Short mmCIF file of C-alpha atoms in Angstrom, two decimals:
data_model
loop_
_atom_site.label_atom_id
_atom_site.label_comp_id
_atom_site.label_asym_id
_atom_site.label_seq_id
_atom_site.Cartn_x
_atom_site.Cartn_y
_atom_site.Cartn_z
CA MET A 1 -5.48 21.67 13.26
CA CYS A 2 -8.08 23.22 11.49
CA ASN A 3 -6.35 26.25 9.27
CA TRP A 4 -9.69 28.57 9.76
CA LYS A 5 -8.07 31.44 7.93
CA ARG A 6 -6.67 30.14 5.10
CA PHE A 7 -10.14 28.67 4.68
CA ALA A 8 -12.40 31.79 4.64
CA ALA A 9 -9.83 32.91 1.63
CA VAL A 10 -10.28 29.72 -0.55
CA ILE A 11 -14.26 29.07 -0.13
CA ILE A 12 -15.02 32.76 -1.25
CA ALA A 13 -12.50 32.76 -4.09
CA GLY A 14 -13.45 29.30 -5.35
CA MET A 15 -17.19 30.50 -4.62
CA LEU A 16 -16.48 33.63 -6.32
CA LEU A 17 -14.83 31.84 -8.97
CA LEU A 18 -17.73 29.33 -10.03
CA THR A 19 -20.28 32.33 -9.92
CA GLY A 20 -18.28 34.16 -12.87
CA CYS A 21 -19.42 30.94 -14.73
CA GLY A 22 -22.26 32.64 -15.41
CA ALA A 23 -25.43 32.10 -12.56
CA LYS A 24 -28.15 32.04 -15.69
CA SER A 25 -26.47 29.75 -17.41
CA SER A 26 -27.43 26.42 -15.22
CA GLY A 27 -30.30 27.34 -16.01
CA GLY A 28 -29.46 25.30 -19.79
CA ASN A 29 -31.42 22.45 -20.74
CA ALA A 30 -30.46 19.89 -18.41
CA THR A 31 -30.48 16.83 -21.29
CA GLY A 32 -28.97 18.66 -24.25
CA ALA A 33 -25.52 19.71 -25.36
CA THR A 34 -23.81 21.50 -23.67
CA GLU A 35 -21.51 22.91 -26.76
CA GLY A 36 -21.55 27.04 -27.45
CA ASN A 37 -22.19 29.49 -25.21
CA GLU A 38 -24.91 28.52 -22.20
CA ASP A 39 -26.31 31.75 -21.81
CA GLU A 40 -27.82 31.80 -25.23
CA GLN A 41 -29.08 27.90 -24.86
CA MET A 42 -31.15 29.34 -21.47
CA ALA A 43 -32.52 32.55 -23.17
CA ALA A 44 -33.25 30.57 -26.27
CA SER A 45 -35.48 27.83 -23.92
CA ALA A 46 -36.62 30.58 -21.12
CA GLU A 47 -38.43 32.48 -25.10
CA ALA A 48 -39.71 29.66 -26.72
CA GLU A 49 -41.50 28.25 -23.16
CA THR A 50 -42.20 30.85 -20.60
CA GLY A 51 -45.21 32.08 -21.30
CA GLN A 52 -47.07 29.01 -21.69
CA SER A 53 -50.67 28.96 -19.73
CA ALA A 54 -49.09 26.63 -17.43
CA THR A 55 -46.60 28.86 -16.25
CA ALA A 56 -46.82 31.78 -14.08
CA SER A 57 -46.91 35.65 -14.43
CA ALA A 58 -44.13 37.79 -12.60
CA GLU A 59 -45.53 40.31 -11.41
CA ASP A 60 -44.34 42.06 -8.28
CA PRO A 61 -45.94 40.48 -5.23
CA ALA A 62 -44.95 43.97 -3.67
CA GLU A 63 -47.93 45.94 -5.53
CA GLU A 64 -50.26 43.22 -4.75
CA GLY A 65 -50.73 44.56 -1.07
CA GLU A 66 -51.81 42.54 1.68
CA LYS A 67 -48.99 39.41 1.41
CA PRO A 68 -51.33 36.24 1.81
CA THR A 69 -49.97 33.46 4.85
CA LEU A 70 -48.26 30.56 2.37
CA LYS A 71 -48.69 26.93 2.79
CA TRP A 72 -45.15 24.49 3.22
CA LEU A 73 -45.35 21.31 2.71
CA SER A 74 -41.81 18.94 3.66
CA ASN A 75 -40.42 15.54 4.50
CA TYR A 76 -41.08 14.45 8.80
CA VAL A 77 -39.04 16.05 11.31
CA SER A 78 -39.32 15.01 15.08
CA TYR A 79 -40.07 18.91 15.89
CA ASP A 80 -42.70 21.34 15.15
CA PRO A 81 -41.24 24.07 13.24
CA ASN A 82 -44.04 26.18 13.67
CA SER A 83 -42.81 27.30 17.11
CA GLU A 84 -39.43 27.49 16.16
CA TYR A 85 -37.43 30.94 16.76
CA VAL A 86 -36.06 30.92 13.30
CA ALA A 87 -39.84 30.72 12.23
CA GLY A 88 -40.45 34.07 14.02
CA LEU A 89 -37.57 35.89 12.80
CA LEU A 90 -37.96 35.05 9.11
CA GLU A 91 -41.38 36.45 9.17
CA ASP A 92 -40.50 39.59 10.57
CA LEU A 93 -37.35 39.35 8.20
CA THR A 94 -39.14 38.52 5.37
CA GLY A 95 -42.58 39.79 5.73
CA TYR A 96 -44.32 36.39 4.90
CA LYS A 97 -45.78 33.95 7.65
CA VAL A 98 -45.30 30.45 6.78
CA GLU A 99 -47.50 28.00 7.79
CA TYR A 100 -45.40 24.68 8.19
CA TYR A 101 -46.92 21.16 7.50
CA MET A 102 -45.64 17.28 6.79
CA LEU A 103 -45.73 14.71 5.34
CA PRO A 104 -45.69 11.43 8.14
CA ALA A 105 -42.43 9.19 8.81
CA GLU A 106 -43.25 6.21 7.07
CA ASN A 107 -44.96 6.14 3.71
CA ALA A 108 -44.06 9.97 2.99
CA ASP A 109 -43.94 9.36 -0.93
CA GLN A 110 -47.01 7.92 -1.24
CA ARG A 111 -49.03 10.64 0.98
CA LEU A 112 -47.35 13.32 -0.64
CA SER A 113 -49.29 11.91 -3.81
CA MET A 114 -52.88 11.24 -1.53
CA GLU A 115 -52.34 15.09 -0.21
CA LEU A 116 -52.06 16.59 -3.95
CA SER A 117 -54.08 14.42 -5.96
CA SER A 118 -56.70 15.15 -3.14
CA GLY A 119 -57.00 18.57 -4.00
CA ASN A 120 -55.68 19.83 -0.62
CA SER A 121 -53.93 23.03 -1.53
CA TYR A 122 -49.73 23.71 -0.37
CA ASP A 123 -48.07 26.89 -2.01
CA LEU A 124 -44.59 25.53 -1.56
CA LEU A 125 -43.39 21.72 -1.31
CA LYS A 126 -40.04 21.45 -0.04
CA LEU A 127 -39.06 17.66 -1.54
CA ASN A 128 -35.51 15.22 -1.96
CA TYR A 129 -34.67 15.23 -5.55
CA SER A 130 -36.58 11.70 -5.79
CA GLN A 131 -39.97 13.30 -4.61
CA TYR A 132 -39.52 16.17 -7.03
CA SER A 133 -38.49 13.82 -9.94
CA MET A 134 -41.44 12.00 -9.45
CA LEU A 135 -43.89 15.43 -9.49
CA ALA A 136 -41.93 16.59 -12.40
CA GLY A 137 -42.29 12.90 -14.06
CA GLU A 138 -46.64 13.33 -13.34
CA GLY A 139 -46.42 16.91 -14.59
CA ALA A 140 -48.27 18.19 -11.40
CA LEU A 141 -45.51 20.78 -10.73
CA LEU A 142 -45.44 24.79 -12.15
CA PRO A 143 -42.97 26.61 -14.62
CA LEU A 144 -40.99 28.91 -12.99
CA ASN A 145 -39.16 30.28 -15.63
CA ASP A 146 -41.06 33.63 -15.47
CA LEU A 147 -40.88 34.36 -12.02
CA LEU A 148 -36.62 33.21 -11.84
CA GLU A 149 -36.00 35.84 -14.13
CA ALA A 150 -38.21 38.48 -11.91
CA ASN A 151 -36.30 37.60 -8.55
CA PRO A 152 -32.95 37.68 -10.20
CA GLY A 153 -31.07 37.10 -6.75
CA ILE A 154 -32.21 33.38 -6.83
CA TYR A 155 -30.24 32.59 -9.58
CA GLU A 156 -27.10 34.85 -8.07
CA THR A 157 -27.35 33.53 -4.49
CA THR A 158 -27.86 29.17 -6.34
CA ASN A 159 -24.66 27.73 -7.32
CA PRO A 160 -25.15 27.82 -11.17
CA LEU A 161 -24.46 23.69 -11.22
CA GLY A 162 -28.15 23.07 -9.74
CA TRP A 163 -30.30 24.09 -12.63
CA TYR A 164 -29.09 21.26 -14.63
CA GLY A 165 -31.10 18.41 -12.29
CA VAL A 166 -34.18 20.95 -12.09
CA THR A 167 -34.63 21.75 -16.00
CA GLN A 168 -36.41 20.00 -18.27
CA GLU A 169 -36.14 18.91 -22.08
CA ASN A 170 -38.60 21.52 -22.90
CA GLY A 171 -36.70 24.36 -21.41
CA ASP A 172 -39.01 24.56 -18.20
CA ILE A 173 -37.41 24.94 -14.42
CA LEU A 174 -39.23 22.71 -11.80
CA GLY A 175 -37.87 23.83 -9.11
CA ILE A 176 -35.20 25.92 -6.81
CA PRO A 177 -31.89 23.09 -6.09
CA GLU A 178 -30.32 23.31 -3.24
CA VAL A 179 -27.59 21.91 -3.75
CA ALA A 180 -25.69 20.02 -1.29
CA THR A 181 -21.43 21.05 0.26
CA ILE A 182 -19.32 18.52 -0.91
CA GLN A 183 -17.95 17.31 2.23
CA THR A 184 -17.45 13.47 3.92
CA ALA A 185 -21.40 12.94 6.02
CA ALA A 186 -20.31 9.89 6.81
CA ALA A 187 -17.95 6.90 7.67
CA LEU A 188 -17.76 3.57 9.44
CA GLY A 189 -17.63 4.45 12.48
CA PHE A 190 -16.15 2.66 15.66
CA ARG A 191 -15.80 2.80 19.63
CA LYS A 192 -11.93 3.67 19.79
CA ASP A 193 -11.91 3.19 23.22
CA ILE A 194 -12.81 -0.59 22.68
CA PHE A 195 -10.22 -0.60 19.75
CA ASP A 196 -7.99 1.14 21.82
CA GLU A 197 -8.54 -0.83 25.08
CA TYR A 198 -7.77 -4.12 22.88
CA GLY A 199 -4.13 -2.67 21.00
CA TRP A 200 -6.25 -2.93 17.36
CA GLU A 201 -4.83 -0.96 14.60
CA LEU A 202 -7.48 0.72 11.68
CA PRO A 203 -7.96 -1.44 8.70
CA GLU A 204 -6.73 -0.61 5.56
CA THR A 205 -7.43 -4.56 3.56
CA VAL A 206 -10.78 -6.20 3.30
CA ASP A 207 -8.44 -9.54 4.91
CA GLU A 208 -7.73 -6.98 7.90
CA PHE A 209 -11.12 -6.06 8.36
CA TYR A 210 -12.07 -9.40 8.39
CA GLN A 211 -9.58 -10.03 10.73
CA LEU A 212 -10.42 -7.53 12.94
CA LEU A 213 -14.12 -8.65 12.69
CA LYS A 214 -12.95 -12.25 14.05
CA GLU A 215 -11.51 -10.40 16.73
CA ILE A 216 -13.74 -8.70 17.54
CA LYS A 217 -15.92 -11.12 18.33
CA GLU A 218 -14.00 -13.71 19.97
CA LYS A 219 -12.65 -11.02 22.54
CA THR A 220 -16.06 -8.91 23.18
CA GLY A 221 -18.74 -11.04 22.56
CA LYS A 222 -20.66 -7.75 21.10
CA ILE A 223 -21.99 -7.70 17.44
CA PRO A 224 -18.48 -6.60 15.32
CA LEU A 225 -20.96 -4.43 12.95
CA THR A 226 -24.48 -3.80 13.04
CA GLY A 227 -26.11 -2.14 9.48
CA ASN A 228 -28.61 -2.83 7.29
CA GLN A 229 -27.11 -1.34 3.85
CA ALA A 230 -27.24 -3.13 0.90
CA VAL A 231 -24.74 -2.23 -0.11
CA GLN A 232 -21.52 -1.20 3.06
CA VAL A 233 -20.01 1.51 1.53
CA THR A 234 -16.15 1.27 3.34
CA ILE A 235 -16.48 -2.59 2.37
CA ALA A 236 -17.65 -2.63 -1.06
CA SER A 237 -14.41 -0.02 -1.94
CA GLY A 238 -11.65 -2.85 -1.26
CA PHE A 239 -13.92 -4.77 -3.81
CA GLY A 240 -13.33 -1.69 -6.38
CA PHE A 241 -16.32 -0.09 -7.19
CA ASP A 242 -18.12 2.90 -5.84
CA THR A 243 -21.45 3.53 -4.67
CA TYR A 244 -22.21 5.69 -7.78
CA ASP A 245 -25.08 4.08 -9.89
CA PHE A 246 -22.87 4.04 -13.41
CA GLU A 247 -18.85 3.64 -14.60
CA ILE A 248 -17.35 4.95 -17.71
CA ASN A 249 -14.98 2.44 -19.04
CA ASP A 250 -13.80 3.84 -22.79
CA GLY A 251 -16.31 6.43 -22.95
CA LYS A 252 -19.17 3.98 -22.23
CA VAL A 253 -21.34 4.19 -19.31
CA GLN A 254 -22.66 1.05 -17.88
CA SER A 255 -24.47 -0.08 -14.06
CA TYR A 256 -21.65 -0.95 -11.08
CA LEU A 257 -24.00 -4.52 -11.42
CA ARG A 258 -21.47 -5.10 -14.23
CA ASN A 259 -18.88 -4.61 -12.19
CA PRO A 260 -16.74 -8.13 -11.24
CA GLY A 261 -16.29 -6.61 -7.94
CA VAL A 262 -20.14 -6.61 -7.00
CA LYS A 263 -19.99 -10.31 -7.08
CA GLU A 264 -17.36 -10.69 -4.86
CA TYR A 265 -18.78 -8.17 -2.59
CA LEU A 266 -21.74 -9.96 -2.04
CA LYS A 267 -20.48 -13.63 -1.17
CA PHE A 268 -17.92 -11.68 1.56
CA MET A 269 -21.01 -10.00 3.18
CA ASN A 270 -22.97 -13.11 2.78
CA GLN A 271 -19.69 -14.88 4.91
CA LEU A 272 -19.57 -12.44 7.46
CA TYR A 273 -23.21 -13.01 8.01
CA VAL A 274 -23.37 -16.87 8.23
CA GLU A 275 -19.60 -16.73 10.44
CA GLY A 276 -21.45 -14.08 12.70
CA LEU A 277 -19.56 -11.43 12.28
CA ILE A 278 -22.27 -8.78 11.13
CA ASP A 279 -25.39 -8.31 12.95
CA PRO A 280 -28.07 -11.13 12.85
CA ASP A 281 -30.62 -8.73 12.26
CA TRP A 282 -28.98 -6.98 9.13
CA PRO A 283 -31.63 -7.54 6.82
CA VAL A 284 -34.38 -6.22 8.89
CA ASN A 285 -32.89 -3.45 10.99
CA LYS A 286 -34.71 -0.17 10.97
CA GLY A 287 -32.21 3.39 12.08
CA GLU A 288 -34.25 2.81 15.75
CA ASN A 289 -32.11 -0.40 15.97
CA ILE A 290 -28.94 0.79 15.31
CA ASP A 291 -29.14 3.46 17.56
CA GLN A 292 -30.12 1.58 20.43
CA LYS A 293 -27.28 -1.47 19.56
CA MET A 294 -24.75 1.44 19.15
CA SER A 295 -25.59 3.53 22.43
CA THR A 296 -26.21 0.22 24.50
CA GLY A 297 -22.71 -0.72 23.77
CA GLU A 298 -23.83 -3.53 22.14
CA ALA A 299 -22.37 -3.13 19.08
CA ILE A 300 -19.28 -1.70 18.54
CA MET A 301 -19.21 -0.65 14.91
CA THR A 302 -21.89 1.22 12.51
CA HIS A 303 -22.25 2.96 9.20
CA MET A 304 -22.12 6.30 11.23
CA SER A 305 -23.01 10.05 10.51
CA TRP A 306 -21.30 12.58 12.38
CA SER A 307 -24.55 13.59 13.33
CA SER A 308 -25.33 10.17 15.14
CA THR A 309 -22.56 10.80 17.51
CA PRO A 310 -23.58 12.29 20.09
CA ASN A 311 -26.28 11.14 21.20
CA TRP A 312 -24.64 7.49 21.13
CA THR A 313 -21.71 8.70 23.40
CA ARG A 314 -23.69 10.91 25.71
CA ALA A 315 -25.95 7.07 26.10
CA LEU A 316 -22.82 5.17 26.43
CA GLN A 317 -20.89 7.34 29.03
CA GLU A 318 -22.97 7.39 31.48
CA THR A 319 -22.30 3.50 32.15
CA VAL A 320 -18.82 3.87 30.51
CA PRO A 321 -16.48 7.68 31.12
CA ASP A 322 -14.65 7.17 28.28
CA ALA A 323 -16.25 6.12 25.53
CA SER A 324 -15.94 7.68 22.55
CA PHE A 325 -15.79 7.04 18.78
CA GLU A 326 -13.79 7.38 15.54
CA SER A 327 -14.09 6.45 11.77
CA ILE A 328 -12.60 4.00 9.35
CA MET A 329 -11.68 4.99 5.86
CA PRO A 330 -12.73 2.76 3.23
CA LEU A 331 -11.03 -0.62 2.64
CA SER A 332 -8.46 -0.29 -0.31
CA ASP A 333 -8.94 -2.38 -2.95
CA ALA A 334 -6.41 -5.01 -5.14
CA ASN A 335 -4.52 -1.46 -6.73
CA GLY A 336 -4.27 0.29 -3.67
CA VAL A 337 -7.27 2.42 -4.65
CA LYS A 338 -9.47 4.05 -1.50
CA HIS A 339 -13.35 4.78 -3.37
CA ILE A 340 -13.72 7.50 -1.23
CA ASP A 341 -17.31 9.31 -2.97
CA PRO A 342 -18.65 11.94 -1.00
CA ASN A 343 -22.61 13.34 -0.85
CA THR A 344 -23.21 9.26 -1.88
CA GLY A 345 -26.48 9.92 -3.57
CA SER A 346 -28.45 13.12 -5.23
CA ALA A 347 -26.43 16.63 -5.59
CA TYR A 348 -29.51 17.77 -3.76
CA GLN A 349 -30.43 18.53 -0.40
CA SER A 350 -33.61 19.37 -1.11
CA VAL A 351 -36.06 20.72 -4.08
CA VAL A 352 -38.78 23.58 -3.34
CA CYS A 353 -41.78 23.45 -6.36
CA ILE A 354 -44.58 24.74 -6.02
CA PRO A 355 -47.65 22.28 -7.80
CA LYS A 356 -49.69 24.02 -10.62
CA LYS A 357 -52.66 24.31 -8.50
CA ALA A 358 -51.45 26.77 -6.22
CA LYS A 359 -50.20 29.17 -9.68
CA GLU A 360 -52.31 32.14 -7.42
CA ASN A 361 -49.76 32.92 -4.81
CA ALA A 362 -46.44 31.58 -6.74
CA PRO A 363 -45.12 34.96 -6.88
CA TYR A 364 -45.30 35.53 -3.20
CA VAL A 365 -43.48 31.85 -2.91
CA VAL A 366 -40.60 33.01 -4.91
CA ASP A 367 -40.36 36.69 -3.64
CA MET A 368 -40.09 34.91 -0.66
CA VAL A 369 -37.60 32.76 -1.53
CA GLU A 370 -35.13 35.50 -3.07
CA LYS A 371 -35.60 37.42 0.52
CA ARG A 372 -34.80 34.24 2.62
CA LEU A 373 -30.98 33.83 0.32
CA GLU A 374 -30.44 37.92 0.87
CA LYS A 375 -26.81 37.52 2.50
CA ASP A 376 -27.59 39.72 5.65
CA THR A 377 -31.35 37.24 6.14
CA PHE A 378 -29.46 34.20 5.75
CA TRP A 379 -26.83 34.80 7.69
CA LYS A 380 -29.61 35.78 10.21
CA PHE A 381 -31.44 32.04 10.38
CA ASN A 382 -28.68 29.66 9.96
CA ALA A 383 -26.10 31.54 12.02
CA GLY A 384 -27.92 34.01 14.90
CA THR A 385 -26.75 37.20 15.31
CA GLU A 386 -23.57 38.13 16.04
CA GLY A 387 -22.47 38.66 19.88
CA VAL A 388 -26.01 37.08 20.79
CA HIS A 389 -25.82 33.44 19.45
CA TYR A 390 -21.96 33.39 17.34
CA THR A 391 -18.76 35.37 17.67
CA LEU A 392 -16.43 35.74 14.67
CA GLU A 393 -12.97 34.72 14.84
CA ASP A 394 -11.30 34.90 11.65
CA GLY A 395 -14.46 35.00 9.48
CA ILE A 396 -15.59 32.09 10.51
CA PRO A 397 -18.87 32.35 13.12
CA ILE A 398 -18.38 30.37 16.09
CA PRO A 399 -21.32 29.81 18.44
CA ILE A 400 -22.99 31.26 21.73
CA GLN A 401 -24.34 28.84 24.19
CA PRO A 402 -26.31 27.79 25.52
CA LYS A 403 -28.01 30.45 22.83
CA TYR A 404 -27.26 29.40 20.08
CA ALA A 405 -28.35 26.05 20.51
CA GLU A 406 -31.82 27.22 22.35
CA ASP A 407 -32.89 29.48 19.03
CA MET A 408 -30.74 28.12 15.88
CA THR A 409 -30.98 24.02 16.50
CA ASN A 410 -33.21 23.66 13.93
CA GLY A 411 -32.93 26.65 11.48
CA ASN A 412 -31.61 24.01 8.88
CA TYR A 413 -35.42 22.93 8.04
CA PHE A 414 -36.04 26.57 6.76
CA GLN A 415 -33.46 26.27 4.16
CA THR A 416 -35.08 26.95 0.14
CA SER A 417 -31.55 26.56 -1.64
CA VAL A 418 -28.80 27.95 -0.02
CA ASN A 419 -26.72 30.76 -0.59
CA TYR A 420 -23.74 29.02 -2.12
CA ILE A 421 -21.64 31.43 -1.48
CA GLU A 422 -22.39 32.25 2.15
CA SER A 423 -23.51 28.76 3.07
CA PRO A 424 -20.38 27.30 3.74
CA ILE A 425 -19.07 29.54 6.71
CA THR A 426 -22.41 29.88 8.23
CA TRP A 427 -22.73 26.06 8.35
CA LEU A 428 -20.03 25.71 10.25
CA SER A 429 -21.59 27.57 13.32
CA ARG A 430 -23.94 24.56 12.66
CA VAL A 431 -21.16 22.06 13.10
CA ARG A 432 -19.52 23.22 15.90
CA LYS A 433 -22.80 23.64 18.13
CA ASP A 434 -21.49 20.46 19.81
CA ASP A 435 -18.20 19.73 20.77
CA LEU A 436 -19.20 15.95 20.02
CA LEU A 437 -20.42 16.54 16.79
CA TYR A 438 -17.61 18.77 15.69
CA GLU A 439 -15.30 16.34 16.32
CA ALA A 440 -16.87 13.48 14.36
CA TRP A 441 -16.78 15.88 11.32
CA ARG A 442 -13.46 17.20 11.66
CA ASP A 443 -11.98 13.35 12.43
CA MET A 444 -13.93 12.47 9.35
CA ASN A 445 -13.00 15.12 7.20
CA SER A 446 -9.16 15.23 8.16
CA LYS A 447 -8.60 11.54 7.67
CA VAL A 448 -10.58 11.81 3.71
CA SER A 449 -7.90 14.95 2.98
CA LYS A 450 -5.15 13.01 2.83
CA TYR A 451 -6.90 10.99 0.07
CA ASP A 452 -8.33 11.70 -3.73
CA TYR A 453 -11.97 11.56 -3.98
CA THR A 454 -13.66 9.59 -6.67
CA TYR A 455 -16.50 12.14 -7.98
CA ASP A 456 -19.63 11.01 -9.91
CA PRO A 457 -19.21 12.35 -13.13
CA PHE A 458 -23.68 12.26 -13.26
CA TYR A 459 -23.67 14.22 -9.82
CA TYR A 460 -25.98 17.26 -11.96
CA ALA A 461 -26.88 14.82 -14.57
CA SER A 462 -31.14 14.83 -14.79
CA PHE A 463 -32.78 12.63 -17.84
CA PRO A 464 -36.08 11.25 -18.25
CA GLU A 465 -34.59 7.70 -17.48
CA TYR A 466 -33.74 8.81 -14.70
CA ASP A 467 -37.05 10.02 -13.64
CA GLU A 468 -38.43 6.90 -14.55
CA TYR A 469 -36.56 4.20 -13.70
CA HIS A 470 -34.36 4.45 -10.79
CA ALA A 471 -36.46 4.50 -7.72
CA ALA A 472 -38.02 1.18 -8.57
CA LEU A 473 -34.44 -0.40 -10.10
CA ALA A 474 -32.77 0.91 -6.90
CA GLN A 475 -35.40 -0.72 -4.58
CA LYS A 476 -34.50 -4.31 -6.94
CA VAL A 477 -31.34 -4.01 -6.22
CA ASN A 478 -31.38 -3.37 -2.22
CA ASP A 479 -34.40 -5.81 -1.69
CA TYR A 480 -32.37 -8.11 -4.12
CA PHE A 481 -28.77 -8.38 -2.20
CA LEU A 482 -30.03 -8.25 0.92
CA GLN A 483 -31.35 -11.59 -0.21
CA VAL A 484 -28.02 -12.67 -1.18
CA ILE A 485 -26.56 -11.18 2.14
CA ALA A 486 -29.10 -13.44 3.83
CA GLY A 487 -28.56 -16.41 2.05
CA THR A 488 -31.85 -16.66 1.25
CA GLU A 489 -30.67 -15.97 -2.55
CA SER A 490 -27.57 -17.83 -3.61
CA ILE A 491 -25.27 -16.09 -5.13
CA ASP A 492 -25.21 -17.97 -8.19
CA THR A 493 -28.20 -16.32 -9.13
CA TYR A 494 -27.10 -13.37 -9.76
CA ASP A 495 -26.64 -13.24 -13.85
CA ASN A 496 -30.21 -14.19 -13.76
CA PHE A 497 -30.73 -11.14 -11.09
CA LEU A 498 -28.63 -9.03 -13.17
CA ALA A 499 -31.06 -10.50 -16.42
CA SER A 500 -34.18 -9.46 -14.50
CA TRP A 501 -33.13 -5.36 -14.07
CA GLU A 502 -32.51 -5.13 -17.49
CA ALA A 503 -36.02 -6.16 -18.18
CA ALA A 504 -37.18 -3.80 -15.74
CA GLY A 505 -35.81 -1.20 -16.87
CA GLY A 506 -31.84 -0.86 -16.29
CA LEU A 507 -30.96 -1.66 -19.92
CA GLU A 508 -33.42 1.96 -20.69
CA TYR A 509 -31.76 3.04 -17.89
CA GLU A 510 -27.77 2.90 -19.08
CA ALA A 511 -29.09 4.48 -22.34
CA GLY A 512 -30.14 7.25 -21.40
CA ALA A 513 -27.42 7.81 -18.79
CA GLN A 514 -25.61 6.87 -22.26
CA ASN A 515 -27.27 9.53 -23.99
CA TRP A 516 -26.92 12.32 -21.28
CA TYR A 517 -23.47 11.68 -20.96
CA ASP A 518 -22.69 12.23 -24.86
CA ASN A 519 -24.54 15.32 -24.62
CA ASN A 520 -23.80 16.54 -21.19
CA GLN A 521 -19.59 16.02 -21.48
CA GLU A 522 -18.81 19.55 -20.33
CA LEU A 523 -21.18 19.13 -17.16
CA ALA A 524 -19.60 15.66 -16.49
CA GLN A 525 -16.56 17.10 -16.54
CA LYS A 526 -17.44 20.13 -13.83
CA ALA A 527 -18.53 17.15 -11.29
CA LEU A 528 -15.25 15.15 -12.02
CA GLU A 529 -13.48 18.07 -10.63
CA ALA A 530 -15.52 18.94 -7.53
CA VAL A 531 -13.48 20.51 -4.99
CA PRO A 532 -14.42 19.49 -1.36
CA ALA A 533 -15.91 22.44 0.65
CA TYR A 534 -13.37 21.81 3.95
CA LYS A 535 -10.62 20.27 2.26
CA SER A 536 -8.31 23.30 2.92
CA LEU A 537 -8.96 23.21 6.18
CA PHE A 538 -7.67 20.20 7.13
CA VAL A 539 -4.70 20.26 3.99
CA GLU A 540 -0.95 20.78 5.62
CA GLN A 541 0.47 23.99 4.69
#
């Protein structure tokens, strides 16, 4: 059962406490030492770096007369943002007309580079963190220090910890971060109706999971587990490692690839593949293939985000009325520990940044961002209008259907950072817009609330070696792991693979992480002390 009233009180108190850390301190040197007063560090770096020719001036757009139409480029979505209700709403609320453009679904990074190098003009880029890092490393982005000083509402409403990841060693702030809310977004999903039919219990260990897969194959003839992950997080937990790039042992930073459990995990995954206990298409599956297998009942389990379940469930219920999904927690390792990693991946949902070539309209872009973060505006394009799109119960917005679905379903696309005080509350209207969506989210987050999360001390880290090596090394690992799983590479080659990973920049990547960790103990500790945003909803009183 969810305690909504307690949640609203806890989340607001927690956000205000974080605000007390000082919003501007978050803009400090992301790779330098955090000793001393962070406010002073931020002021010093801003004073040293702002005013350069590359930095946009902080003129007030309100004094410039008519506002320009702003051109926005972001990643692919399956609808036209320009025709959305929220697009028109935001134009009315902020006074800015925005034209929305998208990168293609495939090869988005290459297209992004082409768009900027070809001279196509965009005033605003909303990118994932990897894309932001790529452009920051290429020197393609405009420093925003002066503009942020002139629009303090952005500092006041953006998670202070987020600024570390968008601040360069020289103090330049190259983006406005949208920091992810800490929660469980995905887990291993299973067909609850079939588990109930056969009386199967949820597995706790690797051995129990293996026996379950064998029974599913034997008794149903269906694919026990489909997917395409190089590291299947639920299974990896049973071998004693997390899905983070680095582990810390007695102060020494090293890649998780050096954890002995990784080799054992790969051996196990290859065994499952050889015995036909996981999808034979595992190494080549695309997302649409997995969706098709789950929505037609061809497979029983897969890595599942709560946003996937409504479509799967409704498709199945056309022929199996009782079809439903629930989630399995990460398996316990040899020490009985479940490695529950919230928000695996980047701390940043997105980063809003401005190309250097768009300097002329930069003051308008930042002014527009600030206006979208104002409390009333933020509520209106995230939850809607009270009495029209939602009602309030204990301070929580409950969607009014079908009006909420008609107008607000895709409102999240229009975020330019998030108001981190209001967002955990307004977001609940989004997850409650669909009963199946809400039940999947509630199931995952209520189950993990009984355990301790494992947090990544590098959650807010930013260092040059990450920008230089992370993407290529991650692809190298992904390719090799899938080859071992499919049997086209032997696990006996693992030491050779690790040596090639080191030679491809892995050693430099580890050294960069070690340097960041040694000089950012306070920030690493803040990451380790994180609290899941919605845990107070589910913990028993």
